[in-house]
XYZ file of C-alpha atoms in Angstrom:
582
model
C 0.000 0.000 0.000
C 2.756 2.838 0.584
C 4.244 1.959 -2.881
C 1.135 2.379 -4.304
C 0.444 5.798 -2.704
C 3.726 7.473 -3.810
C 3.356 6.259 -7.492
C -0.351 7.468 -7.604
C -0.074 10.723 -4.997
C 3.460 11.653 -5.390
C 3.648 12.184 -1.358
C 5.868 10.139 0.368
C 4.356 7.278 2.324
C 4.315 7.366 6.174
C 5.176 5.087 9.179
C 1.185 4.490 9.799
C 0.873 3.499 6.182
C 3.202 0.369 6.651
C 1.540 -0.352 9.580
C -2.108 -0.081 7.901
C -0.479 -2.203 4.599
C -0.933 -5.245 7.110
C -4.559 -4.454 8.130
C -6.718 -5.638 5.437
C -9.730 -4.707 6.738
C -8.458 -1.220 7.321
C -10.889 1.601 5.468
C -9.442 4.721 6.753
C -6.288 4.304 4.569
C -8.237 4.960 1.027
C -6.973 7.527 -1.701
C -10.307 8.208 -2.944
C -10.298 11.420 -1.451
C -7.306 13.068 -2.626
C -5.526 13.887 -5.681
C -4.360 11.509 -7.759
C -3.494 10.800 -11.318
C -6.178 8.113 -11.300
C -8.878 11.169 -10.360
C -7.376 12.905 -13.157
C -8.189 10.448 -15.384
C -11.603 9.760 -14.268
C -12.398 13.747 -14.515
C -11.618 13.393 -18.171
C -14.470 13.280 -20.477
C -16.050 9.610 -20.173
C -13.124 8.864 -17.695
C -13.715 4.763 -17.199
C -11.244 3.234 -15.062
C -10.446 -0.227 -15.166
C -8.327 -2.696 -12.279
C -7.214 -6.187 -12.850
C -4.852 -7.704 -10.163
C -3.552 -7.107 -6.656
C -7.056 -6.015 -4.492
C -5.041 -3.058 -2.598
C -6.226 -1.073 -5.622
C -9.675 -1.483 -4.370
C -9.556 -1.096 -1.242
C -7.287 2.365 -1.486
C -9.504 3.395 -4.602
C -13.071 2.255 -3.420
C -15.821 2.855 -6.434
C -13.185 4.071 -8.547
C -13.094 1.629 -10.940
C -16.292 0.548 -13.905
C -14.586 -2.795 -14.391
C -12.643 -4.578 -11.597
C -11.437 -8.417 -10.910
C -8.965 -8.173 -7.442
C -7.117 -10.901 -6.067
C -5.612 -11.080 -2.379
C -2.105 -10.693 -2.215
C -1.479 -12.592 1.059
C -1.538 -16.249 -0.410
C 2.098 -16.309 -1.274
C 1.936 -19.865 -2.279
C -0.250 -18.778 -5.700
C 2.435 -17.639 -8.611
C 0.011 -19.328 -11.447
C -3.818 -18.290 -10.685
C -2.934 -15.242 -9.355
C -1.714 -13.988 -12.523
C -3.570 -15.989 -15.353
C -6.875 -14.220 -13.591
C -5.151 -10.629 -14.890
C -3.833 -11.719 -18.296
C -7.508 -12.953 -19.400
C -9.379 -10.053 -19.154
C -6.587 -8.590 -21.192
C -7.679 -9.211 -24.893
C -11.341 -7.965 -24.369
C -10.040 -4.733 -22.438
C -7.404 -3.799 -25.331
C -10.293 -4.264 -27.957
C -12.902 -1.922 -26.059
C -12.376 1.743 -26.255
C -14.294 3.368 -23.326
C -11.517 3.607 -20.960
C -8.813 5.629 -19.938
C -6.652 4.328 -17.916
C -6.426 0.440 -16.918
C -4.279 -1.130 -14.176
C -2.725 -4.444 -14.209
C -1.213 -5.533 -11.189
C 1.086 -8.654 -11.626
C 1.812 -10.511 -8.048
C 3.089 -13.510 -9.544
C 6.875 -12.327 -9.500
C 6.299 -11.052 -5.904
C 4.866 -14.346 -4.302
C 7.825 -16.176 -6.264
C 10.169 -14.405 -4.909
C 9.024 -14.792 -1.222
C 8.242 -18.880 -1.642
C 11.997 -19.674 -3.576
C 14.339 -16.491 -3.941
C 14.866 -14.708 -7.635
C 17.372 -17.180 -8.262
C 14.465 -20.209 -8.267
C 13.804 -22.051 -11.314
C 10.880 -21.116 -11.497
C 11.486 -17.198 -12.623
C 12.748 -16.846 -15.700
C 10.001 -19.280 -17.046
C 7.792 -16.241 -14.927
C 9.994 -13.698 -16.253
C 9.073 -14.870 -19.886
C 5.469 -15.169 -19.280
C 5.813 -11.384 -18.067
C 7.354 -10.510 -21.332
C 4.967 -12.165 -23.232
C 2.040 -10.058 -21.236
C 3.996 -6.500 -22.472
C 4.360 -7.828 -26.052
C 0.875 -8.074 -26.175
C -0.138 -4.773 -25.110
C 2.358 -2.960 -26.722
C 1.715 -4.836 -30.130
C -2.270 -3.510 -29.478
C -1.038 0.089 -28.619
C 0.883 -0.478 -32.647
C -1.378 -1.720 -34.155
C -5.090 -0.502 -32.814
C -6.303 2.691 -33.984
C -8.080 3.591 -30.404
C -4.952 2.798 -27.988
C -1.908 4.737 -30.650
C -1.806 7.768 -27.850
C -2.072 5.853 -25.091
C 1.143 5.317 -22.193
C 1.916 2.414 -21.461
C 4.316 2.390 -18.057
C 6.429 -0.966 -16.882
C 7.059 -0.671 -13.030
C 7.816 -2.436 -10.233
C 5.928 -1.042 -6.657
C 9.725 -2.525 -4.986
C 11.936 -4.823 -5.372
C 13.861 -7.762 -3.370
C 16.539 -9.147 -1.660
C 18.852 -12.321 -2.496
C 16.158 -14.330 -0.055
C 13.052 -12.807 -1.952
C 11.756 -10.434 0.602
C 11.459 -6.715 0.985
C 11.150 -3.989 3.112
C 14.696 -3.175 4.108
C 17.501 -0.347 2.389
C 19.345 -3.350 -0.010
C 19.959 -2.242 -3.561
C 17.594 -4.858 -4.698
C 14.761 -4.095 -2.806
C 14.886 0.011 -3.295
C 15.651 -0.786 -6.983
C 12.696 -1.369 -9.355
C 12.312 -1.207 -12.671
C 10.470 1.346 -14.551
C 9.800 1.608 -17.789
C 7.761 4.595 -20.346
C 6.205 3.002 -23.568
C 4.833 4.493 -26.460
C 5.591 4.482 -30.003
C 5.935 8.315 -29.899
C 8.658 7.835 -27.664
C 11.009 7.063 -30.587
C 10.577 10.190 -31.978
C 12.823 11.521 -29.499
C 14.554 8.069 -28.122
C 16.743 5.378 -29.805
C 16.886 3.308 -27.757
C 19.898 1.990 -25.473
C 22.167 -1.537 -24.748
C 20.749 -3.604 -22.569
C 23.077 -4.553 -19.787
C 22.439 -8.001 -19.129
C 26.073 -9.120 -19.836
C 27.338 -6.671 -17.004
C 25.495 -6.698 -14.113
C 26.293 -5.031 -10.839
C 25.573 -5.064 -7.349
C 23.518 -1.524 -7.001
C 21.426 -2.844 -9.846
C 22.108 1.068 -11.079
C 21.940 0.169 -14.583
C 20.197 3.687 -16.417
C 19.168 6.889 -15.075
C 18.084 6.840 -11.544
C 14.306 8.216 -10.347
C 12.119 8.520 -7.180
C 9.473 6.292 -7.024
C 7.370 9.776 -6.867
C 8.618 10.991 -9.863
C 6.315 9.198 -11.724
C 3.585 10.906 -10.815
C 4.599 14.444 -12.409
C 5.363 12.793 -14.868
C 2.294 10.834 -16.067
C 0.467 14.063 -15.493
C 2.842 16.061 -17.796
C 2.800 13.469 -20.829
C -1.145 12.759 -20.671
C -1.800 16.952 -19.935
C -3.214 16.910 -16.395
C -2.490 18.772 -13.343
C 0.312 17.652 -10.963
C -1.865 16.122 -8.038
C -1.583 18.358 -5.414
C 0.445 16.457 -2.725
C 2.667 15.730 -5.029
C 6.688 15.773 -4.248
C 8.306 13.960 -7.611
C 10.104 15.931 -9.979
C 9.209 15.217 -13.913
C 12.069 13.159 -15.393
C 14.070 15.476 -17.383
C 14.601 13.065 -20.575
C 10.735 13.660 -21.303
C 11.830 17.303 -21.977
C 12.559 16.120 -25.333
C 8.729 16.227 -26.714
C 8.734 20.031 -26.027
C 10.818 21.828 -28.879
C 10.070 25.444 -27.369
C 12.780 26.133 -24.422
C 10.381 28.156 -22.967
C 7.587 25.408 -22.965
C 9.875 23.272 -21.385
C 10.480 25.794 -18.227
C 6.952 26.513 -17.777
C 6.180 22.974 -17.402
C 9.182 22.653 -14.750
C 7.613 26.068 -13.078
C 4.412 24.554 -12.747
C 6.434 21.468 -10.904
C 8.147 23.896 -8.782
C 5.077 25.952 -8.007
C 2.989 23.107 -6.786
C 6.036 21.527 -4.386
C 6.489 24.989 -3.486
C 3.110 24.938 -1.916
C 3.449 22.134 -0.185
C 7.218 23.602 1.653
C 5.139 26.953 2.560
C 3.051 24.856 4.825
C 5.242 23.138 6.547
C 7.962 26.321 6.765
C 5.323 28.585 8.033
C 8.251 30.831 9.337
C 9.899 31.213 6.210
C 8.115 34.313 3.730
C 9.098 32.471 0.635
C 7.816 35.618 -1.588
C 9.932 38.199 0.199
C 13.656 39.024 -0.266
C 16.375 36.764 0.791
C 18.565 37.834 4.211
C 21.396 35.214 2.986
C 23.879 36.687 0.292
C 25.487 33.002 -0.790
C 24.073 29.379 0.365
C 26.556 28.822 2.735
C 25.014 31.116 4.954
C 21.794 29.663 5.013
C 21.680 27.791 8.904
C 18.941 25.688 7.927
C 16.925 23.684 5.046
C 13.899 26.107 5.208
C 17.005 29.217 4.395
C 18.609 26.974 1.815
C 15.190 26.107 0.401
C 14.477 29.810 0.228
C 17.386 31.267 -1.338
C 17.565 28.536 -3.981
C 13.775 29.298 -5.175
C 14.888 33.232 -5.086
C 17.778 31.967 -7.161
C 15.754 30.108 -9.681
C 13.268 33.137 -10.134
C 16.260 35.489 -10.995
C 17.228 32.747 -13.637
C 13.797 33.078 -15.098
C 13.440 36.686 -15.185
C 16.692 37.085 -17.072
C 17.063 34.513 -19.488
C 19.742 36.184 -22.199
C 21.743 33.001 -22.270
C 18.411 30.408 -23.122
C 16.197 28.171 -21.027
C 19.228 25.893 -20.109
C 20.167 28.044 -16.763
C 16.091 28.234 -15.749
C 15.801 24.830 -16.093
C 19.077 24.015 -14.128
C 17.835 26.104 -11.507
C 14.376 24.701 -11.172
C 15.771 21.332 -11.154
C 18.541 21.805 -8.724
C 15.384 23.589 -6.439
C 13.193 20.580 -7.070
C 15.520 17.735 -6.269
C 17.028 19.768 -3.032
C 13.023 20.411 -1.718
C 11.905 16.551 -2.763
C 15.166 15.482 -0.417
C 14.216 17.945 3.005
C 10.187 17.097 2.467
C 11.135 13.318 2.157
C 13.066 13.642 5.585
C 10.469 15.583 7.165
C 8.094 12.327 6.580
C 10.012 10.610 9.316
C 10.420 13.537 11.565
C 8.800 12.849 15.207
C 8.818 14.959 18.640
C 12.136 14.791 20.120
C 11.163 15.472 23.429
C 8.298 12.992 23.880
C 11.025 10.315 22.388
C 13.193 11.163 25.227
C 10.180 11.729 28.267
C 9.323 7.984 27.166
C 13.478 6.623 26.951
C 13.199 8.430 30.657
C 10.520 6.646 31.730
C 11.511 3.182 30.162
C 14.915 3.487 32.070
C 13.304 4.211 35.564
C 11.346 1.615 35.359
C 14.033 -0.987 34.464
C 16.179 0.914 37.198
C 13.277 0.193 40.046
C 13.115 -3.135 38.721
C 16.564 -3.920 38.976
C 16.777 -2.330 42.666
C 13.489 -4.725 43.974
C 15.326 -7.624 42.432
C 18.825 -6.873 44.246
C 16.243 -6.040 47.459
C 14.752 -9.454 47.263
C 18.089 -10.427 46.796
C 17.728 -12.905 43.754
C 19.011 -16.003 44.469
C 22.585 -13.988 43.203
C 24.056 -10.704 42.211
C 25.394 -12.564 38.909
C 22.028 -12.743 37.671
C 21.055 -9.419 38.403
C 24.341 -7.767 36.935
C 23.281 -9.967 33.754
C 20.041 -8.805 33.510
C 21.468 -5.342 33.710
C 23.449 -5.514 31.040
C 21.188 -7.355 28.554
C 18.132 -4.620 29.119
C 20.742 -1.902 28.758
C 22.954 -3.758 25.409
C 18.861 -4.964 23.801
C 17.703 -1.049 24.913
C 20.611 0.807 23.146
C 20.620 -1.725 20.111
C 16.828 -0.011 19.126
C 17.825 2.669 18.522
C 19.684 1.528 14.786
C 17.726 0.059 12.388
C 19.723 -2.333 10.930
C 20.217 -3.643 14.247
C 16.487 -4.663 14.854
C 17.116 -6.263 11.095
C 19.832 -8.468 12.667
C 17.959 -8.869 16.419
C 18.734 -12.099 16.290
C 22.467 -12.033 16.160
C 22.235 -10.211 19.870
C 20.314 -13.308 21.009
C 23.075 -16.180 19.637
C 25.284 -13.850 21.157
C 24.058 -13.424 24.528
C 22.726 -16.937 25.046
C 26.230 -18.260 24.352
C 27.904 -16.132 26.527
C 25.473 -17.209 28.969
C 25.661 -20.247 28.877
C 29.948 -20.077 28.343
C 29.033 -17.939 31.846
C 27.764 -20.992 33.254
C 30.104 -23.150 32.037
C 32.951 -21.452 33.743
C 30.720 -21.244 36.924
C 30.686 -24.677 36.955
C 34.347 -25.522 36.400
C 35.409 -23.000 39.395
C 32.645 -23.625 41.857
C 33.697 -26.466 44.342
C 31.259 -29.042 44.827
C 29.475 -28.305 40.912
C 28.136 -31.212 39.565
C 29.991 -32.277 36.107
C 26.392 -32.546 34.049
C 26.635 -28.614 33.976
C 29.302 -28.501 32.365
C 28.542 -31.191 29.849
C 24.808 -29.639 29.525
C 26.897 -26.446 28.559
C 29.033 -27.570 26.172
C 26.219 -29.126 24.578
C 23.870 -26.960 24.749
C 27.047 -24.359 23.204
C 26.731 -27.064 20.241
C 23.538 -26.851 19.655
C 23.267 -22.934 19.388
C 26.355 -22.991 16.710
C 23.782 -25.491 15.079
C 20.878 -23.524 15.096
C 22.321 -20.238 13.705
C 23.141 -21.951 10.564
C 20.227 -23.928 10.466
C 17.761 -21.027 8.660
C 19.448 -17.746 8.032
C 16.791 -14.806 9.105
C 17.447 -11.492 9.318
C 17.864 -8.911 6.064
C 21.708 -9.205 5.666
C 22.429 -12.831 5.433
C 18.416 -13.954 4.200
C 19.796 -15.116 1.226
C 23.217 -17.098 2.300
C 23.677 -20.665 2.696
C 22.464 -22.527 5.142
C 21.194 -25.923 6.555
C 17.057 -26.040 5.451
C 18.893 -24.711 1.622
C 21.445 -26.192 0.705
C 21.695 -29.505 2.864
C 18.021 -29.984 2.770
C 17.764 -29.743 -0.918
C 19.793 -32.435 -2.162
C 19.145 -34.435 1.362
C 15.487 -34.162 1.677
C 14.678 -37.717 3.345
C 16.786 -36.429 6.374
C 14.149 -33.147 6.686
C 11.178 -35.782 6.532
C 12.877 -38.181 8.944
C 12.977 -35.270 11.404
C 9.888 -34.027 10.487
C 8.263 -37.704 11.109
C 9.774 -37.579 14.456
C 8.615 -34.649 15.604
C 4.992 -36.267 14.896
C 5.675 -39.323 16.528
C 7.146 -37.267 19.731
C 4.038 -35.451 19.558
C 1.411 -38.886 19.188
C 3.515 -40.252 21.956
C 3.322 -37.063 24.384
C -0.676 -36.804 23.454
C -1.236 -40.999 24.243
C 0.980 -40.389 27.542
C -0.891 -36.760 28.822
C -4.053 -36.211 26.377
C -7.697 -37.711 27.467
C -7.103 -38.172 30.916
C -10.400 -39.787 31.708
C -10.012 -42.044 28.937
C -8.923 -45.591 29.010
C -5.214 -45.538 27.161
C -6.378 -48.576 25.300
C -8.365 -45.901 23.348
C -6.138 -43.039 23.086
C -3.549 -44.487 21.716
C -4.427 -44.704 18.594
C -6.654 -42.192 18.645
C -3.912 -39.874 19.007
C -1.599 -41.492 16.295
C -4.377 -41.540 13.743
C -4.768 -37.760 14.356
C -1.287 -37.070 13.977
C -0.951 -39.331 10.685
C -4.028 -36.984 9.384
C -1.975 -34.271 10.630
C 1.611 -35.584 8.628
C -0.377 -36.554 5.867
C -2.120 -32.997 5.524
C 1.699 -31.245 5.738
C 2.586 -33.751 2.692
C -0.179 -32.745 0.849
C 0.349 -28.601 1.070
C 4.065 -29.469 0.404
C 3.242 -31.068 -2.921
C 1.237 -28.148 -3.759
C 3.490 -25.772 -2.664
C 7.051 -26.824 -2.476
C 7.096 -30.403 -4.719
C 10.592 -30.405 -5.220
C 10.760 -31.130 -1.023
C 9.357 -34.719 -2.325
C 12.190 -35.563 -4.607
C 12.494 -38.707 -4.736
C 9.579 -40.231 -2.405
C 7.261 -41.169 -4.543
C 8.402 -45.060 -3.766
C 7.012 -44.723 -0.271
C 3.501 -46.020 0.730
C 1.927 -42.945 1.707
C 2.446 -41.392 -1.494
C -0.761 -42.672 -3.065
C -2.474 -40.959 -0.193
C -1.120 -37.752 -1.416
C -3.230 -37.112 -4.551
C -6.074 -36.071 -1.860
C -7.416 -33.146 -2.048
C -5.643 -30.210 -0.030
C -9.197 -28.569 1.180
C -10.323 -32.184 2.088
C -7.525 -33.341 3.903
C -7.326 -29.051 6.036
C -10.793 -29.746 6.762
C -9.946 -33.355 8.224
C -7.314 -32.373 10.449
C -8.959 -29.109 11.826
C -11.839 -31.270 12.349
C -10.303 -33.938 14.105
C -8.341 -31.035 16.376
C -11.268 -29.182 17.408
C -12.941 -32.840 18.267
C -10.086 -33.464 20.539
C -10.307 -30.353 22.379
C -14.144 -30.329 23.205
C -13.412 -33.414 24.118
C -10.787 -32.711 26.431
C -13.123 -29.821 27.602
C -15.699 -32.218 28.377
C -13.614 -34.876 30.457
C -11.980 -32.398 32.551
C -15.439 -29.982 33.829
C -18.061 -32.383 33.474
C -16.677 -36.147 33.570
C -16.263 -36.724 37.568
C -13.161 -38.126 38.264
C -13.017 -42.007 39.165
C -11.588 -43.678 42.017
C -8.780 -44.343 40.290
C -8.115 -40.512 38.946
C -8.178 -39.215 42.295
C -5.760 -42.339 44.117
C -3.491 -40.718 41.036
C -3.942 -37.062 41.883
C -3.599 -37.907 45.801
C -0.175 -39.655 44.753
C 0.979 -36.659 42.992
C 0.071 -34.057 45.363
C 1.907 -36.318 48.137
C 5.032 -36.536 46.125
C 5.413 -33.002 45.086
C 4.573 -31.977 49.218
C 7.126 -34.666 49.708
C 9.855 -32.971 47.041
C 9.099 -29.033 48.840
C 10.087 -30.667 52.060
C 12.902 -31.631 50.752
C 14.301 -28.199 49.440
């Protein structure tokens, strides 16, 4: 959703709007309201809008749209439906005429990239069916007497890392692609290499945009106004169309004028029509005076224009790009002093709880010093961004140095039982284990590690675990689950439920990951497998929620037996037994 809003509003997207992005049920987010290219469009004479694809649209554009067909975005396991429902209304759309703008909204990419990585198999076959989808369109804009002005633009709302997520600062994430198509275009492009055979890290391949220049843009080529929260600059190799020099400045004025509208309300202080107090730039002492003086230098430039339009336009520009770099900052700027009255408040309290544990005197000042300094090491780390990317490396760290703390406790404390030490070395084992068993995080999503690359080519070890863990589980439930019921009974009441259970995981792993069951196809179970997924979820829920009212039922409305309470008298006598003891 806060993609969408900067390439339809131009405004830069908020902290509340990534928040509200995960609320789908959330109404108080919608554009409809404000200024958009889309309402641009619609305000155009017989202005039909039309929406195929990702259902944000509608729910951020409510009634906007005469024909729609939205899918949800949150079933990442769909790279096939999810698109082919888009691509067919395609044909019938490029042959009507009563529309003006149409949005197609591809998620296929997107939910491939989450589920295997852009290095899967699966996307350049995805890739190519993309292609395929922009070959059509374009060959219709060619070739089809009603679509030869229209604009076709090729963008990505984000990118993604070397694991297939997004979110965070990497190159690939904050580096779409965007594309302008029209066959007017040539007229004043021809084209460039592509650089396929030389690729680079930054993914900085052409000319580099904002994500909200588009909307200036869009609005310049099609003739609208610039919507009026708009902060994106129009990209200066569109210039081209306009022969006039002078045409070209007033349509970068208008771009200034607007943002400059938007910087008077937020520098209130600042009399942005008056003459400048600051001779040179380097005496401006803030961005408000250096916003100033370099709109008081780009009006000179356009009052005296001897030399051409060249110095004008270099002037709006450089005012443009320096006011679309302080407004984007100010999105992000909070109350200083409220950050620090609540940092105040968050330390006392962990300061008073520190001083009631040493009070109580808890069980030893080693544990309290360590509790000290893992509030104040997890407090400070919040404060950086890229550390709460990596949390996780603070936790292997400070559960193996407690545990190496425990260790050495036990090898200089007389009278220590040896088992600590061997528990500590083992459990010291198992945390090396575990931090290269999945790789989380942002930095290192996308390295090597246990559940890729050992998994892969070793998958009957992953379902030998995974079989275990099942088993453990029937066992625990025939042991602990029913307790009014005879165990004659549970038994295999309980394994039967957990064999639903496996089989049901089997199932959505065909469907969803099939290259997991490389390889298994020998085993018994597998005939079992061509169930249906929705028969086999409805089983197992079934089955669980059966369980529990059961469970329910036995404990408040079953009276015990004779038997049940001997067993409850037993217990209570040996744990009265074991306090005595301590």
């Amino acid at each position: 959703m806060p993609r969408v809003k900067a390439i339809t509003t131009g405004s830069i997207p908020s902290f509340l709007d990534v928040i509200l992005n995960f609320a789908e049920s959330d109404t108080s987010s919608t554009l409809a309201n404000q200024d958009t290219w889309l309402a641009q469009l619609k305000a155009k004479e017989g202005g039909k809008l039309v929406m195929y694809g990702d259902d944000t649209w509608i729910k951020l554009f409510p009634d906007s749209f005469s024909r729609v067909d939205g899918t949800s975005s949150f079933f990442v396991s769909d790279f096939t439906e999810v698109d082919n429902n888009v691509t067919r209304h395609i044909p019938s759309e490029l042959r009507q005429d009563d529309w003006n703008g149409m949005i197609l909204h591809y998620l296929g990419l997107d939910h491939l990239g989450h589920k295997s990585g852009p290095r899967s198999p699966h996307m350049a076959p995805k890739q190519i069916e993309m292609d395929s989808v922009v070959q059509q369109v374009y060959h219709a804009i060619e070739s089809e007497a009603h679509l030869r002005s229209t604009l076709f633009v090729l963008c990505g709302d984000h990118g993604m890392n070397d694991a297939g997520n997004h979110g965070g600062s990497g190159a690939g994430e904050t580096s779409p692609a965007l594309v302008f198509m029209s066959p007017k275009i040539q007229s004043i492009f021809n084209g460039t290499a592509v650089p396929a055979g030389s690729p680079t890290l930054d993914f900085q391949y052409y000319s580099v945009v904002e994500q909200s220049d588009i909307v200036p843009t869009i609005a310049g080529l099609l003739g609208s106004p610039i919507p009026l929260n708009n902060l994106g600059i129009f990209i200066p190799e569109f210039l081209q169309f306009w022969r006039n020099g002078d045409e070209k400045v007033q349509l970068m004025l208008e771009n200034a004028k607007q943002v400059l509208k938007i910087i008077k309300e937020n520098f209130i202080h600042i009399d942005f029509d008056n003459d400048l107090r600051e001779a040179n730039e380097e005496d401006c002492s803030s961005d408000a005076q250096r916003l100033h003086w370099l709109w008081k230098m780009a009006t000179t430039r356009l009052s005296d224009r001897a030399e051409g339009p060249e110095e004008a336009l270099e002037a709006l520009t450089t005012f443009l790009k320096s006011a679309q770099s302080v407004m984007s900052s100010t999105a992000s700027n909070y109350n200083l002093q409220r950050l620090q009255v609540g940092i105040g408040i968050a330390g006392l309290s962990g300061l008073i709880v520190l001083v009631i544990l040493q009070v109580a005197r808890w069980q030893s000042g080693v544990k309290v010093i360590w509790v000290s300094v893992l509030a104040v090491l997890y407090g400070t780390m919040m404060f950086a961004s890229s550390y709460v990317e990596e949390e996780q490396h603070f936790w292997y760290w400070m559960a193996s140095a407690w545990v190496t703390l425990l260790y050495l406790k036990g090898t200089f404390t007389k009278n220590q039982p040896k088992t600590v030490q061997t528990l500590s070395l083992l459990a010291l084992m198992i945390l090396r284990l575990l931090r290269r068993w999945n790789q989380t995080g942002q930095k290192h999503l996308g390295d090597p590690d246990i559940a890729r690359t050992f998994f892969s080519s070793h998958n009957w070890v992953m379902w030998v675990l995974v079989a275990s863990s099942y088993i453990d589980i029937a066992q625990r439930l025939a042991r602990r689950g029913l307790p009014r019921v005879p165990r004659q009974v549970v038994t295999p009441l309980t394994f039967a439920l957990c064999l639903v259970a496996f089989e049901f995981k089997t199932i959505f792993t065909k469907a969803d990951a099939p290259e997991l069951l490389d390889g298994l196809q020998s085993l018994p179970i597998w005939p079992m497998l061509e169930a249906s997924l929705v028969t086999r979820a409805k089983a197992i829920f079934l089955s669980i929620a059966a369980a529990v009212v059961f469970t329910l039922f036995s404990e408040f409305v079953v009276e015990p037996t004779s038997e049940d309470r001997t067993e409850a008298k037993g217990s209570f006598i040996v744990r009265q037994w074991s306090m005595k003891q301590r």
